[in-house]
CSV table of N, CA and C in Angstrom, one decimal:
chain,number,residue,atom,x,y,z
A,37,MET,N,10.6,22.9,9.0
A,37,MET,CA,10.6,22.6,10.5
A,37,MET,C,9.3,23.8,10.8
A,38,ASP,N,9.2,24.3,10.4
A,38,ASP,CA,8.6,25.8,10.6
A,38,ASP,C,6.8,25.1,10.6
A,39,ASP,N,6.5,24.3,9.7
A,39,ASP,CA,4.9,23.8,9.6
A,39,ASP,C,3.9,23.5,10.8
A,40,PRO,N,3.0,23.8,11.2
A,40,PRO,CA,2.4,24.0,12.3
A,40,PRO,C,1.7,22.2,12.6
A,41,PHE,N,1.8,21.9,11.3
A,41,PHE,CA,1.6,20.6,12.0
A,41,PHE,C,2.6,18.9,12.0
A,42,LEU,N,3.3,19.9,12.1
A,42,LEU,CA,4.7,18.7,11.9
A,42,LEU,C,4.7,18.2,13.5
A,43,PRO,N,4.8,17.0,13.7
A,43,PRO,CA,5.3,16.6,15.0
A,43,PRO,C,6.0,17.0,15.7
A,44,PRO,N,6.4,16.9,17.2
A,44,PRO,CA,6.9,17.9,17.7
A,44,PRO,C,8.7,17.0,17.6
A,45,TYR,N,9.2,18.1,17.6
A,45,TYR,CA,11.2,18.2,17.1
A,45,TYR,C,11.3,16.8,17.8
A,46,ASN,N,10.9,16.8,19.7
A,46,ASN,CA,12.2,15.8,20.2
A,46,ASN,C,11.6,14.4,19.9
A,47,THR,N,10.5,14.5,19.4
A,47,THR,CA,9.7,13.0,18.7
A,47,THR,C,9.6,12.6,17.9
A,48,ILE,N,10.3,13.2,16.8
A,48,ILE,CA,10.8,12.8,15.3
A,48,ILE,C,12.2,11.6,15.3
A,49,CYS,N,11.6,10.5,14.7
A,49,CYS,CA,12.3,9.1,14.9
A,49,CYS,C,12.2,9.1,13.3
A,50,GLY,N,12.2,9.8,12.1
A,50,GLY,CA,12.5,9.7,11.0
A,50,GLY,C,11.9,10.4,10.0
A,51,ILE,N,12.9,11.0,9.0
A,51,ILE,CA,12.3,11.8,8.0
A,51,ILE,C,12.6,11.1,7.1
A,52,TYR,N,11.5,10.8,6.0
A,52,TYR,CA,12.1,9.7,4.4
A,52,TYR,C,11.4,10.5,3.1
A,53,CYS,N,12.0,10.7,2.4
A,53,CYS,CA,11.7,11.7,1.2
A,53,CYS,C,11.7,10.0,0.4
A,54,ILE,N,10.1,10.1,-0.6
A,54,ILE,CA,9.9,9.2,-1.3
A,54,ILE,C,9.9,10.0,-2.8
A,55,TYR,N,10.5,9.4,-3.6
A,55,TYR,CA,11.0,10.0,-4.9
A,55,TYR,C,10.7,8.8,-6.3
A,56,ARG,N,11.0,8.1,-5.6
A,56,ARG,CA,10.7,6.7,-7.0
A,56,ARG,C,9.4,6.7,-7.9
A,57,LYS,N,9.5,7.1,-9.2
A,57,LYS,CA,8.1,7.4,-9.9
A,57,LYS,C,7.1,5.8,-9.5
A,58,SER,N,7.8,4.8,-9.8
A,58,SER,CA,6.7,3.7,-9.4
A,58,SER,C,6.2,3.8,-8.2
A,59,ILE,N,7.1,3.7,-7.2
A,59,ILE,CA,6.2,4.3,-5.8
A,59,ILE,C,4.9,4.9,-5.9
A,60,LEU,N,5.1,6.5,-6.4
A,60,LEU,CA,4.6,7.7,-6.2
A,60,LEU,C,3.6,6.9,-7.2
A,61,GLU,N,3.2,6.2,-8.4
A,61,GLU,CA,2.1,6.1,-9.4
A,61,GLU,C,1.2,4.9,-8.8
A,62,VAL,N,2.1,4.5,-7.7
A,62,VAL,CA,1.3,3.0,-6.8
A,62,VAL,C,0.3,4.1,-5.4
A,63,LEU,N,0.7,5.2,-5.3
A,63,LEU,CA,0.6,5.9,-4.3
A,63,LEU,C,-0.6,6.9,-4.8
A,64,SER,N,-0.2,6.9,-6.2
A,64,SER,CA,-1.3,8.0,-6.4
A,64,SER,C,-2.9,6.8,-7.5
A,65,GLY,N,-2.5,6.0,-7.6
A,65,GLY,CA,-3.2,4.9,-8.1
A,65,GLY,C,-3.3,4.9,-9.5
A,66,LYS,N,-2.0,5.2,-10.0
A,66,LYS,CA,-1.7,5.1,-11.3
A,66,LYS,C,-1.5,3.7,-11.4
A,67,ILE,N,-1.0,2.9,-10.7
A,67,ILE,CA,-0.7,1.7,-10.9
A,67,ILE,C,-0.9,1.0,-8.9
A,68,THR,N,-1.7,-0.5,-9.5
A,68,THR,CA,-3.0,-0.7,-8.7
A,68,THR,C,-2.4,-0.9,-7.5
A,69,SER,N,-1.4,-2.1,-7.9
A,69,SER,CA,-0.6,-2.0,-6.3
A,69,SER,C,0.8,-3.1,-6.3
A,70,PHE,N,1.2,-3.1,-5.3
A,70,PHE,CA,3.2,-2.7,-5.4
A,70,PHE,C,3.2,-4.4,-6.1
A,71,ASN,N,2.3,-5.2,-6.0
A,71,ASN,CA,3.1,-6.4,-6.6
A,71,ASN,C,2.4,-6.6,-8.0
A,72,SER,N,2.2,-5.6,-8.6
A,72,SER,CA,1.9,-5.9,-10.0
A,72,SER,C,2.8,-6.3,-11.0
A,73,TYR,N,3.1,-6.7,-12.2
A,73,TYR,CA,3.6,-6.5,-12.7
A,73,TYR,C,4.3,-5.4,-13.6
A,74,LYS,N,3.6,-4.2,-13.7
A,74,LYS,CA,3.3,-2.9,-14.1
A,74,LYS,C,4.5,-2.2,-13.1
A,75,PHE,N,3.9,-2.5,-12.0
A,75,PHE,CA,5.4,-1.7,-10.7
A,75,PHE,C,6.0,-2.2,-10.7
A,76,LYS,N,6.3,-4.0,-10.9
A,76,LYS,CA,7.5,-4.8,-10.5
A,76,LYS,C,8.9,-4.2,-11.7
A,77,THR,N,8.2,-4.0,-12.7
A,77,THR,CA,8.9,-3.5,-14.2
A,77,THR,C,9.7,-2.5,-14.1
A,78,ASN,N,8.6,-0.9,-13.8
A,78,ASN,CA,9.1,0.0,-13.4
A,78,ASN,C,9.8,0.4,-12.0
A,79,PHE,N,10.1,-0.3,-10.9
A,79,PHE,CA,10.8,0.0,-10.0
A,79,PHE,C,11.9,-0.5,-10.2
A,80,SER,N,12.3,-1.6,-11.2
A,80,SER,CA,13.6,-1.8,-11.8
A,80,SER,C,13.9,-1.0,-12.7
A,81,SER,N,13.5,0.0,-13.1
A,81,SER,CA,14.0,0.6,-13.9
A,81,SER,C,14.5,1.9,-13.4
A,82,ASP,N,14.1,2.3,-12.6
A,82,ASP,CA,13.7,3.6,-11.9
A,82,ASP,C,15.1,3.8,-11.6
A,83,LYS,N,15.4,5.6,-11.7
A,83,LYS,CA,16.5,6.0,-11.4
A,83,LYS,C,16.8,6.4,-9.8
A,84,LEU,N,17.4,6.0,-9.7
A,84,LEU,CA,18.3,6.5,-8.4
A,84,LEU,C,18.4,7.8,-8.7
A,85,ILE,N,18.6,9.1,-7.5
A,85,ILE,CA,19.0,9.9,-7.6
A,85,ILE,C,20.2,10.6,-6.9
A,86,GLU,N,20.7,11.3,-7.7
A,86,GLU,CA,22.2,11.5,-7.0
A,86,GLU,C,22.5,12.9,-6.2
A,87,GLU,N,23.1,13.4,-5.1
A,87,GLU,CA,22.8,14.3,-5.0
A,87,GLU,C,22.7,15.5,-5.3
A,88,GLU,N,23.1,16.0,-6.5
A,88,GLU,CA,23.6,16.9,-7.0
A,88,GLU,C,21.9,17.2,-7.7
A,89,ASP,N,21.3,16.1,-7.8
A,89,ASP,CA,19.8,16.0,-8.6
A,89,ASP,C,18.4,16.5,-7.3
A,90,PHE,N,19.4,16.8,-5.7
A,90,PHE,CA,18.0,16.6,-5.2
A,90,PHE,C,17.5,17.6,-4.7
A,91,GLU,N,17.8,19.1,-5.6
A,91,GLU,CA,16.9,20.1,-5.9
A,91,GLU,C,16.0,20.1,-6.9
A,92,ASP,N,16.3,19.3,-7.8
A,92,ASP,CA,14.7,18.4,-9.2
A,92,ASP,C,13.7,17.9,-8.1
A,93,VAL,N,13.7,17.0,-7.5
A,93,VAL,CA,12.9,16.3,-6.5
A,93,VAL,C,12.0,16.3,-5.5
A,94,LEU,N,12.5,17.9,-5.4
A,94,LEU,CA,11.3,18.6,-4.1
A,94,LEU,C,10.9,19.0,-4.9
A,95,ASP,N,10.4,19.0,-5.7
A,95,ASP,CA,9.1,19.8,-6.5
A,95,ASP,C,7.6,18.4,-6.8
A,96,PHE,N,8.2,17.4,-6.6
A,96,PHE,CA,7.8,16.3,-7.0
A,96,PHE,C,7.2,14.8,-6.2
A,97,ALA,N,8.1,15.2,-4.7
A,97,ALA,CA,8.5,14.1,-4.0
A,97,ALA,C,7.5,14.2,-3.2
A,98,ILE,N,7.4,13.4,-2.1
A,98,ILE,CA,7.0,13.9,-1.2
A,98,ILE,C,7.2,12.7,-0.1
A,99,PHE,N,7.2,14.2,1.3
A,99,PHE,CA,8.5,14.1,1.9
A,99,PHE,C,7.0,13.4,3.7
A,100,VAL,N,7.7,11.8,4.5
A,100,VAL,CA,6.9,11.7,5.6
A,100,VAL,C,7.9,12.5,6.3
A,101,VAL,N,7.9,12.4,7.7
A,101,VAL,CA,8.2,12.5,8.9
A,101,VAL,C,6.9,11.8,9.9
A,102,ILE,N,8.0,11.0,10.6
A,102,ILE,CA,7.9,9.8,11.6
A,102,ILE,C,7.7,10.4,13.0
A,103,SER,N,7.0,10.3,13.5
A,103,SER,CA,7.5,10.8,15.0
A,103,SER,C,7.0,9.4,16.6
A,104,SER,N,7.3,9.2,17.6
A,104,SER,CA,7.4,8.2,17.9
A,104,SER,C,7.3,8.4,19.9
A,105,GLU,N,6.3,8.6,20.7
A,105,GLU,CA,6.4,9.2,21.4
A,105,GLU,C,7.3,8.5,22.7
A,106,ASP,N,7.1,6.7,22.4
A,106,ASP,CA,7.6,5.9,23.0
A,106,ASP,C,9.4,5.2,22.4
A,107,SER,N,10.2,5.5,21.3
A,107,SER,CA,10.6,5.3,20.1
A,107,SER,C,9.9,3.9,20.5
A,108,GLU,N,9.3,3.1,20.1
A,108,GLU,CA,8.9,2.3,19.7
A,108,GLU,C,7.9,2.2,18.6
A,109,TYR,N,6.5,2.7,19.2
A,109,TYR,CA,5.6,2.7,18.2
A,109,TYR,C,5.7,4.0,17.5
A,110,ILE,N,4.6,4.3,16.9
A,110,ILE,CA,4.6,5.5,15.6
A,110,ILE,C,3.4,6.2,16.4
A,111,SER,N,3.9,7.5,16.7
A,111,SER,CA,2.2,8.4,17.6
A,111,SER,C,2.0,9.1,16.7
A,112,HIS,N,2.7,10.0,15.9
A,112,HIS,CA,2.4,11.0,14.4
A,112,HIS,C,2.9,10.8,13.4
A,113,TYR,N,2.4,11.4,12.7
A,113,TYR,CA,3.2,11.5,11.1
A,113,TYR,C,3.0,12.9,11.2
A,114,PHE,N,3.2,13.0,9.1
A,114,PHE,CA,3.3,14.3,8.8
A,114,PHE,C,3.8,13.9,7.0
A,115,ILE,N,2.8,14.5,6.5
A,115,ILE,CA,2.7,13.8,4.6
A,115,ILE,C,3.1,15.5,4.2
A,116,GLY,N,4.1,15.4,3.8
A,116,GLY,CA,4.2,17.0,2.3
A,116,GLY,C,4.2,16.7,1.6
A,117,GLY,N,2.7,16.7,1.0
A,117,GLY,CA,2.6,16.2,0.1
A,117,GLY,C,1.1,16.0,0.0
A,118,ASP,N,0.5,15.2,-1.1
A,118,ASP,CA,-0.6,14.4,-1.7
A,118,ASP,C,-0.7,13.4,-1.7
A,119,SER,N,-1.1,12.7,-0.9
A,119,SER,CA,-1.3,11.2,-0.9
A,119,SER,C,-1.9,10.3,-0.1
A,120,GLU,N,-3.5,10.3,-0.2
A,120,GLU,CA,-4.8,9.5,0.7
A,120,GLU,C,-4.1,8.3,0.9
A,121,ARG,N,-3.8,7.2,-0.7
A,121,ARG,CA,-2.6,5.9,0.1
A,121,ARG,C,-1.6,5.9,0.6
A,122,LEU,N,-0.9,6.2,1.3
A,122,LEU,CA,-0.1,7.2,2.1
A,122,LEU,C,-0.1,6.9,3.0
A,123,ASN,N,-1.0,7.9,3.3
A,123,ASN,CA,-2.1,8.5,4.6
A,123,ASN,C,-2.3,7.0,4.9
A,124,SER,N,-3.7,6.0,4.0
A,124,SER,CA,-3.8,5.3,4.7
A,124,SER,C,-3.3,3.9,5.5
A,125,ILE,N,-1.8,4.5,4.4
A,125,ILE,CA,-1.1,3.5,4.6
A,125,ILE,C,-0.2,3.7,6.6
A,126,LEU,N,-0.1,4.6,6.7
A,126,LEU,CA,0.1,5.6,8.0
A,126,LEU,C,-1.1,5.5,9.0
A,127,ASN,N,-2.3,5.2,8.6
A,127,ASN,CA,-3.2,5.3,9.7
A,127,ASN,C,-2.9,4.3,10.3
A,128,ILE,N,-3.2,2.9,9.2
A,128,ILE,CA,-2.8,1.2,10.1
A,128,ILE,C,-2.0,1.4,11.2
A,129,CYS,N,-1.0,2.5,10.3
A,129,CYS,CA,0.3,1.4,11.3
A,129,CYS,C,0.2,2.2,12.4
A,130,LEU,N,-0.5,3.3,12.8
A,130,LEU,CA,-0.4,3.8,13.4
A,130,LEU,C,-1.7,3.0,14.8
A,131,GLY,N,-2.2,2.0,14.5
A,131,GLY,CA,-2.9,1.1,14.8
A,131,GLY,C,-4.2,1.1,15.0
A,132,TYR,N,-4.9,0.4,15.4
A,132,TYR,CA,-6.4,0.0,16.2
A,132,TYR,C,-6.7,1.9,16.7
A,133,PRO,N,-7.8,2.1,16.3
A,133,PRO,CA,-8.3,3.4,16.5
A,133,PRO,C,-9.4,3.6,18.0
A,134,GLN,N,-8.6,4.6,19.2
A,134,GLN,CA,-9.6,4.1,20.6
A,134,GLN,C,-10.0,5.6,20.9
A,135,ALA,N,-11.2,5.8,20.9
A,135,ALA,CA,-11.6,6.7,21.7
A,135,ALA,C,-13.0,6.4,22.6
A,136,GLU,N,-12.8,7.9,23.3
A,136,GLU,CA,-13.9,7.5,24.6
A,136,GLU,C,-15.1,7.6,24.0
A,137,ASN,N,-15.8,8.4,23.3
A,137,ASN,CA,-16.7,8.8,22.7
A,137,ASN,C,-17.2,7.6,21.9
A,138,GLN,N,-18.5,7.3,22.3
A,138,GLN,CA,-18.7,5.7,20.7
A,138,GLN,C,-19.0,6.6,19.7
A,139,LYS,N,-19.9,8.0,19.6
A,139,LYS,CA,-19.6,8.0,18.6
A,139,LYS,C,-18.0,8.6,17.4
A,140,ILE,N,-17.3,9.2,18.6
A,140,ILE,CA,-16.5,9.3,17.6
A,140,ILE,C,-15.8,8.3,17.4
A,141,LEU,N,-15.9,6.8,18.0
A,141,LEU,CA,-15.2,5.7,17.8
A,141,LEU,C,-16.0,5.4,17.1
A,142,ASN,N,-16.8,5.0,16.9
A,142,ASN,CA,-17.5,5.0,15.1
A,142,ASN,C,-16.8,5.2,14.2
A,143,ASN,N,-17.0,6.8,13.9
A,143,ASN,CA,-16.9,7.2,13.1
A,143,ASN,C,-15.3,7.1,12.7
A,144,THR,N,-14.6,6.8,14.0
A,144,THR,CA,-12.8,6.8,13.3
A,144,THR,C,-13.0,5.0,13.0
A,145,LEU,N,-13.6,4.1,13.7
A,145,LEU,CA,-14.2,2.7,12.8
A,145,LEU,C,-14.2,2.5,11.3
A,146,LYS,N,-15.2,3.2,10.6
A,146,LYS,CA,-15.6,3.3,9.4
A,146,LYS,C,-13.9,3.7,8.9
A,147,HIS,N,-13.9,5.0,9.3
A,147,HIS,CA,-12.3,5.4,8.4
A,147,HIS,C,-10.8,4.5,8.6
A,148,PHE,N,-10.5,4.0,9.3
A,148,PHE,CA,-9.9,3.1,9.6
A,148,PHE,C,-10.6,1.5,8.6
A,149,ASN,N,-11.6,1.1,8.4
A,149,ASN,CA,-11.8,0.1,8.1
A,149,ASN,C,-11.5,0.7,6.3
A,150,LYS,N,-12.2,2.1,6.3
A,150,LYS,CA,-11.9,2.0,4.4
A,150,LYS,C,-10.0,2.4,4.4
A,151,ASP,N,-9.8,2.3,5.0
A,151,ASP,CA,-7.9,2.3,5.1
A,151,ASP,C,-7.7,0.8,4.8
A,152,ILE,N,-8.4,0.0,5.8
A,152,ILE,CA,-8.0,-1.4,5.3
A,152,ILE,C,-8.1,-2.3,4.1
A,153,VAL,N,-9.3,-1.1,3.4
A,153,VAL,CA,-9.9,-2.2,2.2
A,153,VAL,C,-8.8,-1.5,1.4
A,154,ALA,N,-8.2,0.2,1.9
A,154,ALA,CA,-7.2,0.6,0.5
A,154,ALA,C,-5.8,0.5,0.3
A,155,VAL,N,-5.7,-0.1,1.8
A,155,VAL,CA,-4.2,-0.4,1.5
A,155,VAL,C,-4.2,-2.4,1.4
A,156,GLU,N,-5.1,-2.8,1.6
A,156,GLU,CA,-5.4,-4.3,0.9
A,156,GLU,C,-4.9,-4.2,-0.4
A,157,ASN,N,-6.4,-3.2,-1.0
A,157,ASN,CA,-6.5,-3.7,-2.6
A,157,ASN,C,-4.8,-2.8,-3.2
A,158,MET,N,-4.5,-2.6,-2.3
A,158,MET,CA,-2.4,-2.4,-2.8
A,158,MET,C,-1.7,-3.4,-2.9
A,159,GLU,N,-2.1,-4.4,-2.0
A,159,GLU,CA,-1.5,-5.7,-2.0
A,159,GLU,C,-0.4,-5.0,-0.9
A,160,TYR,N,-0.5,-4.5,0.2
A,160,TYR,CA,0.3,-4.0,1.0
A,160,TYR,C,-0.3,-4.7,2.7
A,161,LEU,N,-1.0,-4.6,3.1
A,161,LEU,CA,-1.9,-5.2,4.5
A,161,LEU,C,-1.0,-6.1,4.8
A,162,ASP,N,-0.1,-7.2,4.0
A,162,ASP,CA,0.5,-8.2,4.5
A,162,ASP,C,1.9,-7.5,5.0
A,163,ASN,N,2.2,-6.7,3.9
A,163,ASN,CA,3.4,-6.8,4.9
A,163,ASN,C,3.9,-5.3,6.1
A,164,ILE,N,2.3,-4.8,6.4
A,164,ILE,CA,2.4,-4.4,7.9
A,164,ILE,C,1.9,-5.2,9.0
A,165,LEU,N,1.0,-6.2,8.4
A,165,LEU,CA,1.1,-7.3,9.4
A,165,LEU,C,2.3,-7.9,10.3
A,166,ASN,N,2.9,-8.1,8.6
A,166,ASN,CA,4.2,-8.7,9.5
A,166,ASN,C,5.7,-8.1,9.1
A,167,GLU,N,4.9,-7.1,9.9
A,167,GLU,CA,6.3,-6.4,10.5
A,167,GLU,C,6.7,-6.3,11.8
A,168,HIS,N,7.9,-6.8,12.4
A,168,HIS,CA,8.3,-7.0,13.4
A,168,HIS,C,8.8,-5.8,14.0
A,169,PRO,N,8.7,-5.0,15.3
A,169,PRO,CA,9.6,-4.1,15.8
A,169,PRO,C,10.9,-4.7,15.9
């Protein structure tokens, strides 16, 4: 919790550990989408970790810290691990970008549109759009 990129402690509303091999394979691009046959097959055979195995998971898992300033919407996140695809998912969850400077806004919108395409290619965009608070 000493990492300077972590959101402020008082705004953290969830800490998640992604360790299922099938999910990590989608996030790394080894499996193309969450709706693919390969993902569904691998997901059903993934082993869940036991408490005594947790130390081993730290070597390959991705940790995600989600924070909210208003306890309703995501305001910040931190990814402990390398996952461009997970970053795209969470960027979309942050919402449509806003900026007062037009040049910054145009640049941010380009990245946001790339994130939308990436998440759509994973066949996960509908899950985000149909999420109800």
